[in-house]
């Protein structure tokens, strides 16, 4: 019984708050920006930021894939909407990103709500394909929408030192690690509550067999919608973090199939989609690896393009063929906290 | 809408049919793979790109006429397809959906960005003696390369039809699509059929790429667009139906071309994607829903 195995794992996760490993990891995360700043290693601090950003999105994505069985390759929609929302609010209306980040989540959630109506009529890979198509539509529309800067995108103007806090503009990646950690903390609490409530049970029932769930009286549309809206909200937050950190948003970057939708999904798959924390761990494995490879290849072969994505592909292929339960799932199975799926 | 006359619409329909034949050809391969193995090949468009790139190199380096290079491109992509089937697809035949999508998507990443790393992200254009030939029929403008592409697409689809319905191997392939177990009992080597289906499926996509290179720029990411178009064609054609997919491609081509008259031509792809979503919503079984 797969659902029961997952439930068992989730119950075990409560122990995580007492685990010394979790405390050690948290401490490392909180200390890392300071350490990297003192050592003058912005590249590594940026890696931590990116891993957090993708981890936040991958955990949100996993609420749909891992818990509900809805495989989205279009999460760039939420990410992009979140990035643009924060950017537009700050640039055009002078709204501080401290508020803009959450507004981004709300708007991305609203987009998820609206997309649910057409998308939930689709099953399996047709759902996946439609999510790709939707993200492509958003990319093309944003590229032709003059208000949001068209294909040139939007750039945040540089502000003076007295407005740094208000506009969240600091040199280097260091401060942004803490902003991302704040968002992650909120997400961990909310997602943990969701998946450990009856909503989480219903979602997993839908994943195992939607028809059976319906027969049991579960309003599957409603619960899939909840998964989509919550997932959209936190993915929107990740997009907002991107806008705040890089101060530049353009449709080809934030609605990208590869570096956004695919990276998010690969982080989730590498970490383990049937676990709660897996996608975050996956992001910390996959994102630094991809970033490191990318930077190294760019340095070694400045005229070679795309080789790092090939390596991303190989990682994805190997994981999906040989370790489909992902790294965390594999470790949990080895540790005996969870039985093998299937 | 003001400024759009009947002549323009006729011209667009003709243009749409011409390009639609190519869309259909990409879709045909996808439908064949889906029909026989129930595997969705997310990397489909990238095999097409490989066919286009192979044709480009054969034409520019060896001086081969693109239309003569096309069968060679088919052969190369066919072999690569058989290799993919043996190494990847075979392992995911009965795997959960996530694995199927993730694995073929990984193949997409490896092909698309492998090509980009090996040959650069450049856009290449093929020139031929007929590249700039244009025929005029009243308001209808017919560039010769597009006409040749359409005729070649129809010819390939016809050959595939003959193969599937009038050869022993083709019939065995269709039998496998209908019922794997029964086909096996009848002495059909099912795994050989899978290799054949995947090889032919992506090979035809490669052939479509070769044909596209007559008038379409060749670049590593060209497959992304064509893959989505092929999926739309397959949905229109009703999933398993190979020839429904061809017709579906023509419908997509016409829809795109006509809608370009009324909105910003740069947004015509949005119309195609919207068409996809609308079709799946309205008639999830496709317009011509039947098996292979």
Coordinates of C-alpha atoms in Angstrom, one line a residue:
Chain A
X1 CA 0.0 0.0 0.0
X2 CA 1.8 3.1 -1.2
X3 CA -0.4 5.7 0.4
X4 CA 0.1 4.1 3.8
X5 CA 3.9 4.0 3.3
X6 CA 3.9 7.7 2.5
X7 CA 1.8 8.4 5.5
X8 CA 4.1 6.4 7.7
X9 CA 7.0 8.5 6.4
X10 CA 5.2 11.7 7.1
X11 CA 4.5 10.6 10.7
X12 CA 8.2 9.9 11.0
X13 CA 9.0 13.4 9.9
X14 CA 7.6 14.9 13.1
X15 CA 10.8 13.6 14.6
X16 CA 12.8 15.9 12.3
X17 CA 12.2 18.8 14.7
X18 CA 14.2 16.8 17.3
X19 CA 16.8 15.6 14.9
X20 CA 20.3 17.0 15.5
X21 CA 20.9 16.9 11.7
X22 CA 18.1 19.3 11.1
X23 CA 19.5 21.7 13.7
X24 CA 22.9 21.4 12.2
X25 CA 21.6 22.0 8.7
X26 CA 19.6 25.0 9.8
X27 CA 22.6 26.5 11.6
X28 CA 24.8 26.0 8.6
X29 CA 22.2 27.7 6.4
X30 CA 21.8 30.7 8.7
X31 CA 25.6 31.0 9.1
X32 CA 26.5 30.5 5.5
X33 CA 26.0 34.1 4.2
X34 CA 28.1 35.5 7.0
X35 CA 30.8 33.0 6.4
X36 CA 30.8 33.5 2.6
X37 CA 30.8 37.3 3.1
X38 CA 33.7 37.2 5.4
X39 CA 35.6 35.0 3.0
X40 CA 34.5 37.1 0.0
X41 CA 32.8 34.3 -1.9
X42 CA 29.7 35.8 -3.4
X43 CA 29.5 33.0 -5.9
X44 CA 28.9 30.4 -3.2
X45 CA 26.4 32.6 -1.3
X46 CA 24.5 33.1 -4.5
X47 CA 24.5 29.3 -4.9
X48 CA 22.8 29.0 -1.5
X49 CA 20.3 31.7 -2.5
X50 CA 19.5 29.9 -5.7
X51 CA 19.2 26.5 -4.0
X52 CA 16.8 28.1 -1.5
X53 CA 14.8 29.8 -4.3
X54 CA 14.5 26.6 -6.3
X55 CA 13.9 24.6 -3.2
X56 CA 11.0 26.8 -2.2
X57 CA 9.5 26.4 -5.7
X58 CA 10.3 22.6 -5.8
X59 CA 8.5 22.0 -2.5
X60 CA 5.5 23.9 -3.8
X61 CA 5.7 22.0 -7.1
X62 CA 5.8 18.7 -5.2
X63 CA 2.5 19.5 -3.5
X64 CA 1.1 19.0 -6.9
X65 CA 3.3 16.2 -8.3
X66 CA 4.3 14.2 -5.2
X67 CA 1.1 14.5 -3.2
X68 CA -1.6 15.0 -5.8
X69 CA -0.1 13.3 -8.9
X70 CA -0.4 16.4 -11.1
X71 CA 2.9 16.6 -13.1
X72 CA 3.4 20.2 -14.0
X73 CA 6.1 21.3 -16.4
X74 CA 4.7 24.8 -16.4
X75 CA 5.5 26.1 -13.0
X76 CA 7.3 29.0 -14.7
X77 CA 3.8 30.5 -15.0
X78 CA 3.6 31.1 -11.3
X79 CA 7.3 31.9 -11.0
X80 CA 7.1 34.5 -13.8
X81 CA 3.8 36.1 -12.5
X82 CA 5.4 36.4 -9.1
X83 CA 8.6 38.0 -10.4
X84 CA 6.6 40.5 -12.5
X85 CA 4.2 41.3 -9.7
X86 CA 7.0 42.3 -7.3
X87 CA 8.8 44.2 -10.0
X88 CA 5.8 46.1 -11.2
X89 CA 4.6 47.0 -7.7
X90 CA 8.0 48.4 -6.8
X91 CA 8.9 50.0 -10.1
X92 CA 5.6 51.6 -11.0
X93 CA 3.9 52.0 -7.7
X94 CA 6.8 52.3 -5.2
X95 CA 5.5 49.4 -3.1
X96 CA 8.2 47.9 -1.0
X97 CA 9.2 44.3 -2.0
X98 CA 8.6 43.4 1.7
X99 CA 4.9 43.6 0.7
X100 CA 5.3 42.9 -3.0
X101 CA 6.7 39.4 -2.3
X102 CA 3.4 38.4 -0.7
X103 CA 1.3 40.1 -3.3
X104 CA 3.3 38.1 -5.8
X105 CA 2.2 34.9 -4.0
X106 CA -1.4 36.0 -4.0
X107 CA -1.5 36.9 -7.7
X108 CA 0.3 33.6 -8.6
X109 CA -2.2 31.7 -6.5
X110 CA -5.1 33.6 -8.3
X111 CA -3.5 32.5 -11.7
X112 CA -3.4 29.0 -10.4
X113 CA -7.1 29.2 -9.4
X114 CA -8.1 30.4 -12.9
X115 CA -5.9 27.8 -14.7
X116 CA -7.4 25.0 -12.6
X117 CA -10.7 25.2 -14.4
X118 CA -9.4 24.2 -17.8
X119 CA -6.4 22.2 -16.7
X120 CA -8.1 19.8 -14.3
X121 CA -10.2 18.4 -17.1
X122 CA -7.0 16.9 -18.4
X123 CA -5.3 13.6 -17.2
X124 CA -1.8 12.3 -17.0
X125 CA 0.7 13.6 -19.7
X126 CA -2.0 15.7 -21.4
X127 CA -2.1 17.7 -18.2
X128 CA 1.7 18.0 -18.3
X129 CA 1.7 19.1 -22.0
X130 CA -1.0 21.7 -21.3
X131 CA 1.1 23.2 -18.5
X132 CA 4.0 23.6 -20.9
X133 CA 1.6 25.2 -23.5
X134 CA 0.2 27.6 -20.8
X135 CA 3.7 28.7 -19.8
X136 CA 4.6 29.2 -23.5
X137 CA 1.5 31.3 -23.9
X138 CA 2.4 33.4 -20.9
X139 CA 5.9 33.9 -22.2
X140 CA 4.7 35.0 -25.7
X141 CA 2.0 37.3 -24.2
X142 CA 4.4 39.0 -21.8
X143 CA 6.9 39.4 -24.6
X144 CA 4.3 41.4 -26.5
X145 CA 2.8 43.3 -23.6
X146 CA 4.2 46.8 -23.7
X147 CA 3.2 47.7 -20.1
X148 CA 5.5 45.0 -18.7
X149 CA 8.3 46.1 -21.0
X150 CA 7.8 43.5 -23.8
X151 CA 10.6 41.3 -24.6
X152 CA 13.1 43.8 -23.2
X153 CA 11.8 43.1 -19.7
X154 CA 11.9 45.4 -16.7
X155 CA 14.8 46.7 -14.7
X156 CA 14.6 48.0 -11.2
X157 CA 16.2 51.5 -10.9
X158 CA 19.1 51.8 -8.5
X159 CA 18.1 53.6 -5.3
X160 CA 20.1 55.6 -2.8
X161 CA 21.4 54.2 0.5
X162 CA 18.5 55.6 2.5
X163 CA 16.0 53.5 0.5
X164 CA 18.0 50.3 0.6
X165 CA 15.8 48.7 3.2
X166 CA 12.6 49.9 1.7
X167 CA 13.5 48.6 -1.8
X168 CA 15.4 45.6 -0.5
X169 CA 18.5 46.6 -2.5
X170 CA 21.7 45.4 -1.1
X171 CA 25.0 44.7 -2.8
X172 CA 25.9 41.0 -3.2
X173 CA 23.7 38.0 -2.6
X174 CA 24.2 37.8 1.2
X175 CA 21.1 39.6 2.6
X176 CA 18.9 37.8 0.1
X177 CA 19.7 34.4 1.6
X178 CA 17.9 35.6 4.8
X179 CA 14.9 36.9 2.8
X180 CA 14.7 33.4 1.1
X181 CA 15.1 31.7 4.5
X182 CA 12.2 33.7 5.8
X183 CA 10.0 32.7 2.9
X184 CA 11.1 29.1 3.3
X185 CA 10.2 29.1 7.0
X186 CA 6.7 30.3 6.2
X187 CA 6.4 27.6 3.5
X188 CA 7.6 24.8 5.7
X189 CA 5.0 25.6 8.3
X190 CA 2.1 26.0 5.9
X191 CA 3.0 23.0 3.7
X192 CA 3.6 20.8 6.7
X193 CA 0.2 21.7 8.1
X194 CA -1.4 21.1 4.7
X195 CA 0.0 17.7 4.0
X196 CA -0.5 16.5 7.6
X197 CA -4.1 17.6 7.6
X198 CA -7.0 15.7 6.0
X199 CA -6.3 17.8 2.9
X200 CA -3.0 16.0 2.5
X201 CA -4.8 12.7 2.9
X202 CA -7.3 13.5 0.2
X203 CA -4.5 14.7 -2.1
X204 CA -2.7 11.4 -1.8
X205 CA -6.0 9.5 -2.4
X206 CA -6.4 11.5 -5.6
X207 CA -2.9 10.6 -6.6
X208 CA -3.4 6.9 -6.0
X209 CA -6.7 6.7 -7.7
X210 CA -8.8 9.7 -8.6
X211 CA -11.9 7.6 -9.4
X212 CA -11.7 5.8 -6.1
X213 CA -11.3 9.1 -4.3
X214 CA -14.5 10.4 -6.0
X215 CA -16.3 7.2 -5.1
X216 CA -15.3 7.8 -1.5
X217 CA -17.0 11.2 -1.7
X218 CA -13.8 13.3 -2.0
X219 CA -14.5 16.5 -4.0
X220 CA -11.4 15.9 -6.2
X221 CA -11.7 19.1 -8.1
X222 CA -11.8 21.1 -5.0
X223 CA -8.8 19.5 -3.5
X224 CA -6.8 19.6 -6.7
X225 CA -7.6 23.3 -6.7
X226 CA -6.3 23.7 -3.2
X227 CA -3.1 22.0 -4.2
X228 CA -2.7 24.2 -7.3
X229 CA -3.5 27.5 -5.4
X230 CA -1.1 26.7 -2.5
X231 CA 1.6 25.5 -5.0
X232 CA 1.1 28.6 -7.1
X233 CA 1.3 30.8 -4.1
X234 CA 4.8 29.6 -3.0
X235 CA 6.1 29.3 -6.5
X236 CA 5.1 32.9 -6.9
X237 CA 7.1 33.7 -3.8
X238 CA 10.1 32.1 -5.4
X239 CA 9.7 34.2 -8.5
X240 CA 9.4 37.3 -6.3
X241 CA 12.7 36.4 -4.7
X242 CA 14.2 36.2 -8.1
X243 CA 13.0 39.7 -9.0
X244 CA 14.2 41.1 -5.7
X245 CA 17.6 39.5 -6.0
X246 CA 18.4 40.1 -9.6
X247 CA 16.4 43.4 -10.1
X248 CA 15.8 42.4 -13.6
X249 CA 12.9 40.5 -15.1
X250 CA 12.3 39.5 -18.7
X251 CA 9.8 37.0 -20.1
X252 CA 12.4 34.6 -21.6
X253 CA 14.1 34.2 -18.2
X254 CA 11.2 33.9 -15.8
X255 CA 8.9 31.9 -18.0
X256 CA 11.6 29.6 -19.3
X257 CA 10.8 25.9 -19.8
X258 CA 14.3 24.8 -19.0
X259 CA 15.8 27.0 -16.3
X260 CA 12.5 27.5 -14.4
X261 CA 9.9 24.8 -15.0
X262 CA 12.4 22.0 -15.6
X263 CA 14.9 23.0 -12.9
X264 CA 12.1 23.0 -10.4
X265 CA 10.8 19.6 -11.4
X266 CA 14.3 18.1 -11.6
X267 CA 15.1 19.4 -8.1
X268 CA 11.9 17.7 -6.9
X269 CA 12.6 14.4 -8.7
X270 CA 16.3 14.3 -7.6
X271 CA 15.3 14.9 -4.0
X272 CA 12.4 12.6 -3.9
X273 CA 8.8 13.5 -4.7
X274 CA 7.2 11.1 -2.2
X275 CA 8.8 12.8 0.7
X276 CA 8.1 16.2 2.3
X277 CA 11.6 17.6 2.5
X278 CA 13.0 15.8 -0.6
X279 CA 12.5 18.6 -3.1
X280 CA 14.4 21.1 -0.8
X281 CA 17.2 18.6 -0.4
X282 CA 17.1 17.9 -4.1
X283 CA 17.5 21.6 -4.8
X284 CA 20.5 21.8 -2.6
X285 CA 22.1 18.8 -4.5
X286 CA 21.0 19.7 -8.0
X287 CA 21.2 23.5 -8.1
X288 CA 24.8 23.9 -6.8
X289 CA 25.8 21.0 -9.1
X290 CA 24.2 22.6 -12.1
X291 CA 25.6 26.1 -11.2
X292 CA 29.1 24.8 -10.6
X293 CA 29.1 22.8 -13.8
X294 CA 27.8 25.8 -15.7
X295 CA 30.3 28.2 -14.3
X296 CA 33.2 25.7 -14.8
X297 CA 32.2 24.9 -18.4
X298 CA 31.7 28.6 -19.2
X299 CA 35.2 29.3 -17.9
X300 CA 36.9 26.4 -19.5
X301 CA 35.0 26.5 -22.8
X302 CA 33.7 30.0 -23.4
X303 CA 32.4 29.0 -26.8
X304 CA 30.5 25.9 -25.7
X305 CA 26.9 26.5 -24.9
X306 CA 24.4 24.3 -23.2
X307 CA 26.7 21.5 -22.0
X308 CA 25.6 22.0 -18.4
X309 CA 22.0 21.4 -19.5
X310 CA 23.2 18.1 -21.0
X311 CA 24.5 17.2 -17.6
X312 CA 21.2 18.2 -16.1
X313 CA 19.6 15.8 -18.6
X314 CA 21.9 13.0 -17.6
X315 CA 21.2 13.5 -13.9
X316 CA 17.5 13.5 -14.6
X317 CA 17.7 10.4 -16.8
X318 CA 19.8 8.4 -14.3
X319 CA 17.6 9.4 -11.4
X320 CA 14.4 8.6 -13.2
X321 CA 15.6 5.3 -14.5
X322 CA 17.6 4.0 -11.6
X323 CA 16.5 5.9 -8.4
X324 CA 12.9 6.9 -9.2
X325 CA 12.2 7.5 -5.5
X326 CA 14.9 10.2 -5.4
X327 CA 17.8 10.7 -2.9
X328 CA 15.7 11.3 0.2
X329 CA 13.3 8.5 -0.7
X330 CA 16.2 6.2 -1.3
X331 CA 17.8 7.1 2.1
X332 CA 14.5 6.6 3.9
X333 CA 14.1 3.3 2.3
X334 CA 17.6 2.3 3.2
X335 CA 17.0 3.5 6.7
X336 CA 13.9 1.4 6.8
X337 CA 11.5 4.2 7.7
X338 CA 9.6 3.6 4.5
X339 CA 9.0 0.5 2.4
X340 CA 9.8 0.4 -1.3
X341 CA 7.1 1.7 -3.6
X342 CA 5.6 -1.0 -5.8
Chain B
X1 CA -12.1 42.8 -39.7
X2 CA -11.3 45.8 -41.9
X3 CA -8.6 45.3 -44.5
X4 CA -8.8 41.6 -44.7
X5 CA -10.4 40.5 -48.0
X6 CA -11.5 37.1 -49.2
X7 CA -8.3 36.8 -51.3
X8 CA -6.2 37.2 -48.2
X9 CA -8.1 34.5 -46.5
X10 CA -7.7 32.1 -49.4
X11 CA -4.0 32.9 -49.6
X12 CA -3.7 32.2 -45.8
X13 CA -5.5 29.0 -46.1
X14 CA -3.2 27.8 -48.9
X15 CA -0.2 28.9 -46.9
X16 CA -1.6 27.1 -43.8
X17 CA -2.2 23.9 -45.7
X18 CA 1.4 24.0 -47.1
X19 CA 3.0 24.4 -43.7
X20 CA 0.4 22.1 -42.1
X21 CA 1.6 19.2 -44.1
X22 CA 4.9 19.5 -42.3
X23 CA 3.3 19.8 -38.9
X24 CA 1.3 16.8 -39.7
X25 CA 4.4 14.8 -40.6
X26 CA 5.9 15.5 -37.2
X27 CA 2.6 14.6 -35.6
X28 CA 2.4 11.3 -37.5
X29 CA 5.6 10.0 -35.9
X30 CA 4.4 11.0 -32.4
X31 CA 1.0 9.3 -33.0
X32 CA 2.7 6.1 -34.2
X33 CA 4.9 5.9 -31.1
X34 CA 2.0 6.6 -28.8
X35 CA -0.3 4.2 -30.7
X36 CA 2.1 1.3 -30.5
X37 CA 3.7 1.8 -27.1
X38 CA 1.6 4.3 -25.2
X39 CA 4.7 6.3 -24.6
X40 CA 4.6 10.0 -25.0
X41 CA 7.9 11.1 -26.6
X42 CA 8.7 14.5 -25.2
X43 CA 11.9 14.6 -27.2
X44 CA 10.1 14.2 -30.5
X45 CA 10.8 17.7 -31.8
X46 CA 14.4 17.3 -31.1
X47 CA 14.7 14.3 -33.3
X48 CA 13.2 16.5 -36.0
X49 CA 15.8 19.1 -35.3
X50 CA 18.5 16.4 -35.7
X51 CA 17.1 15.5 -39.1
X52 CA 17.1 19.2 -40.1
X53 CA 20.7 19.6 -38.9
X54 CA 21.9 16.4 -40.6
X55 CA 20.4 17.6 -43.8
X56 CA 22.0 21.0 -43.4
X57 CA 25.4 19.5 -43.0
X58 CA 25.0 16.9 -45.8
X59 CA 23.9 19.7 -48.1
X60 CA 26.6 22.2 -47.2
X61 CA 29.5 19.9 -46.5
X62 CA 28.9 17.2 -49.1
X63 CA 27.0 19.3 -51.6
X64 CA 24.1 16.9 -51.5
X65 CA 20.7 18.2 -52.7
X66 CA 18.6 18.6 -49.5
X67 CA 15.9 16.3 -51.0
X68 CA 18.5 13.6 -51.5
X69 CA 19.9 14.3 -48.1
X70 CA 16.5 13.7 -46.5
X71 CA 16.5 9.9 -46.8
X72 CA 20.0 9.8 -45.3
X73 CA 18.7 12.0 -42.4
X74 CA 15.8 9.6 -42.0
X75 CA 18.3 6.7 -41.7
X76 CA 20.5 8.4 -39.2
X77 CA 17.6 9.5 -37.0
X78 CA 16.0 6.1 -37.3
X79 CA 19.2 4.4 -36.0
X80 CA 19.4 6.9 -33.1
X81 CA 15.7 6.2 -32.4
X82 CA 16.4 2.4 -32.2
X83 CA 19.3 3.1 -29.9
X84 CA 17.1 5.3 -27.7
X85 CA 14.4 2.6 -27.6
X86 CA 17.0 0.0 -26.5
X87 CA 18.6 2.2 -23.8
X88 CA 15.9 4.3 -22.4
X89 CA 12.4 3.7 -23.7
X90 CA 12.5 -0.1 -23.1
X91 CA 13.0 0.6 -19.4
X92 CA 10.1 2.9 -19.0
X93 CA 7.4 1.0 -21.0
X94 CA 5.6 0.0 -17.8
X95 CA 6.9 2.7 -15.5
X96 CA 4.8 5.3 -13.8
X97 CA 3.9 8.4 -15.8
X98 CA 6.4 10.5 -13.9
X99 CA 9.2 8.3 -15.0
X100 CA 8.1 8.2 -18.6
X101 CA 7.8 12.0 -18.8
X102 CA 11.0 12.6 -16.9
X103 CA 13.1 10.1 -18.9
X104 CA 12.0 11.3 -22.4
X105 CA 12.3 14.9 -21.2
X106 CA 15.9 14.1 -20.1
X107 CA 16.5 12.7 -23.6
X108 CA 15.2 16.1 -24.9
X109 CA 17.7 18.0 -22.8
X110 CA 20.6 15.8 -23.8
X111 CA 19.8 16.0 -27.5
X112 CA 18.9 19.7 -27.7
X113 CA 21.7 21.0 -25.6
X114 CA 24.2 18.4 -26.8
X115 CA 23.7 19.7 -30.3
X116 CA 24.0 23.3 -29.0
X117 CA 27.2 22.4 -27.2
X118 CA 28.7 20.6 -30.2
X119 CA 27.6 22.8 -33.0
X120 CA 26.8 26.1 -31.3
X121 CA 23.5 27.9 -30.7
X122 CA 23.6 29.4 -34.2
X123 CA 20.7 29.7 -36.7
X124 CA 21.6 28.1 -40.0
X125 CA 19.8 28.6 -43.3
X126 CA 20.0 26.3 -46.2
X127 CA 20.2 27.7 -49.7
X128 CA 19.1 25.9 -52.8
X129 CA 18.4 26.8 -56.4
X130 CA 14.7 26.8 -55.7
X131 CA 14.9 28.7 -52.4
X132 CA 13.7 32.0 -54.0
X133 CA 11.3 30.6 -56.6
X134 CA 7.8 31.9 -56.0
X135 CA 4.5 31.2 -57.9
X136 CA 1.6 33.6 -58.0
X137 CA -2.0 32.4 -58.5
X138 CA -4.0 35.6 -58.1
X139 CA -3.7 36.7 -54.5
X140 CA -2.2 33.3 -53.6
X141 CA 1.6 33.4 -53.1
X142 CA 3.2 30.0 -53.3
X143 CA 7.0 29.8 -52.5
X144 CA 8.4 26.7 -54.3
X145 CA 10.2 25.4 -51.2
X146 CA 7.0 25.3 -49.2
X147 CA 5.2 23.6 -52.1
X148 CA 8.0 21.0 -52.4
X149 CA 7.8 20.5 -48.6
X150 CA 4.1 19.9 -48.7
X151 CA 4.4 17.5 -51.6
X152 CA 7.2 15.6 -49.9
X153 CA 5.2 15.5 -46.6
X154 CA 2.2 14.0 -48.4
X155 CA 4.5 11.5 -50.2
X156 CA 6.1 10.4 -46.9
X157 CA 2.7 10.1 -45.3
X158 CA 1.5 8.0 -48.2
X159 CA 4.5 5.7 -48.0
X160 CA 4.0 5.3 -44.3
X161 CA 0.3 4.5 -45.0
X162 CA 1.3 1.9 -47.6
X163 CA 3.8 0.4 -45.1
X164 CA 1.4 0.2 -42.2
X165 CA -1.5 -1.2 -44.2
X166 CA 0.0 -3.2 -47.0
X167 CA 3.2 -4.9 -45.7
X168 CA 3.5 -7.8 -43.3
X169 CA 5.7 -5.8 -41.0
X170 CA 3.3 -2.8 -41.0
X171 CA 0.4 -5.1 -40.2
X172 CA 2.4 -6.7 -37.4
X173 CA 3.1 -3.2 -36.1
X174 CA -0.6 -2.4 -36.1
X175 CA -1.4 -5.7 -34.4
X176 CA 1.1 -4.8 -31.6
X177 CA -0.6 -1.5 -31.2
X178 CA -4.0 -3.2 -30.9
X179 CA -3.1 -5.8 -28.4
X180 CA 0.4 -6.5 -27.2
X181 CA -0.3 -9.9 -25.7
X182 CA -2.3 -11.3 -28.6
X183 CA 0.3 -10.0 -31.1
X184 CA 3.0 -11.9 -29.0
X185 CA 0.9 -15.0 -29.2
X186 CA 0.7 -14.7 -32.9
X187 CA 4.5 -14.9 -33.0
X188 CA 5.2 -11.2 -33.4
X189 CA 8.4 -10.1 -31.8
X190 CA 6.9 -7.3 -29.8
X191 CA 10.2 -5.7 -28.8
X192 CA 11.4 -5.6 -32.4
X193 CA 8.1 -3.9 -33.2
X194 CA 8.8 -1.3 -30.4
X195 CA 12.2 -0.6 -31.9
X196 CA 10.7 -0.3 -35.3
X197 CA 7.9 2.0 -34.1
X198 CA 10.2 4.3 -32.2
X199 CA 12.8 4.3 -35.0
X200 CA 10.2 5.0 -37.7
X201 CA 8.4 7.5 -35.5
X202 CA 11.4 9.7 -34.8
X203 CA 12.8 8.9 -38.2
X204 CA 9.7 10.4 -39.8
X205 CA 10.1 13.4 -37.5
X206 CA 13.7 13.7 -38.7
X207 CA 12.5 13.5 -42.3
X208 CA 10.1 16.3 -41.5
X209 CA 13.1 18.3 -40.2
X210 CA 14.9 17.6 -43.4
X211 CA 12.0 18.9 -45.4
X212 CA 11.6 21.9 -43.0
X213 CA 15.2 22.9 -43.6
X214 CA 14.2 23.8 -47.2
X215 CA 12.6 27.0 -46.0
X216 CA 12.8 27.0 -42.2
X217 CA 15.9 28.2 -40.2
X218 CA 17.8 25.3 -38.5
X219 CA 18.7 25.9 -34.9
X220 CA 19.0 23.7 -31.8
X221 CA 15.8 24.8 -30.1
X222 CA 13.6 24.5 -33.3
X223 CA 12.2 21.3 -32.0
X224 CA 10.5 22.9 -29.0
X225 CA 7.9 24.7 -31.2
X226 CA 7.4 21.8 -33.5
X227 CA 6.9 19.3 -30.7
X228 CA 4.1 21.3 -29.2
X229 CA 2.6 21.7 -32.6
X230 CA 2.9 17.9 -33.1
X231 CA 1.1 17.3 -29.8
X232 CA -1.7 19.6 -30.9
X233 CA -1.9 17.7 -34.2
X234 CA -2.1 14.4 -32.4
X235 CA -4.8 15.6 -30.0
X236 CA -6.8 16.9 -33.0
X237 CA -6.3 13.6 -34.8
X238 CA -7.4 11.6 -31.8
X239 CA -4.3 10.1 -30.1
X240 CA -3.7 6.8 -31.8
X241 CA -4.8 7.8 -35.3
X242 CA -1.7 8.2 -37.4
X243 CA -3.5 9.8 -40.3
X244 CA -5.8 11.8 -38.0
X245 CA -2.5 13.4 -36.8
X246 CA -1.6 14.3 -40.4
X247 CA -4.9 16.0 -40.9
X248 CA -4.6 17.5 -37.4
X249 CA -1.4 19.1 -38.5
X250 CA -3.0 20.7 -41.5
X251 CA -5.8 22.1 -39.4
X252 CA -3.2 23.6 -37.0
X253 CA -1.4 25.1 -40.0
X254 CA -4.5 26.7 -41.4
X255 CA -5.7 28.0 -38.0
X256 CA -2.3 29.6 -37.4
X257 CA -2.1 31.2 -40.9
X258 CA -5.7 32.5 -40.8
X259 CA -5.4 33.9 -37.3
X260 CA -2.2 35.7 -38.2
X261 CA -4.4 37.8 -40.5
X262 CA -6.4 39.1 -37.6
X263 CA -3.9 39.4 -34.8
X264 CA -0.2 40.2 -34.5
X265 CA 1.5 37.5 -36.6
X266 CA 4.0 37.0 -33.8
X267 CA 1.2 35.8 -31.6
X268 CA 0.0 33.1 -34.0
X269 CA 1.7 30.5 -31.9
X270 CA -0.4 31.6 -28.9
X271 CA -3.5 30.8 -31.0
X272 CA -2.1 27.3 -31.8
X273 CA -1.5 26.6 -28.1
X274 CA -4.9 27.9 -27.2
X275 CA -6.4 25.7 -29.8
X276 CA -4.7 22.8 -28.1
X277 CA -6.2 23.6 -24.8
X278 CA -9.6 24.3 -26.2
X279 CA -9.6 21.0 -28.2
X280 CA -8.6 19.0 -25.2
X281 CA -11.3 20.6 -23.2
X282 CA -14.1 20.3 -25.7
X283 CA -13.3 16.8 -27.1
X284 CA -10.5 15.1 -25.1
X285 CA -10.7 12.1 -27.5
X286 CA -9.7 14.3 -30.5
X287 CA -11.7 14.9 -33.6
X288 CA -11.0 11.7 -35.4
X289 CA -10.6 9.4 -32.4
X290 CA -9.6 5.9 -33.6
X291 CA -6.7 3.5 -33.3
X292 CA -3.7 3.6 -35.7

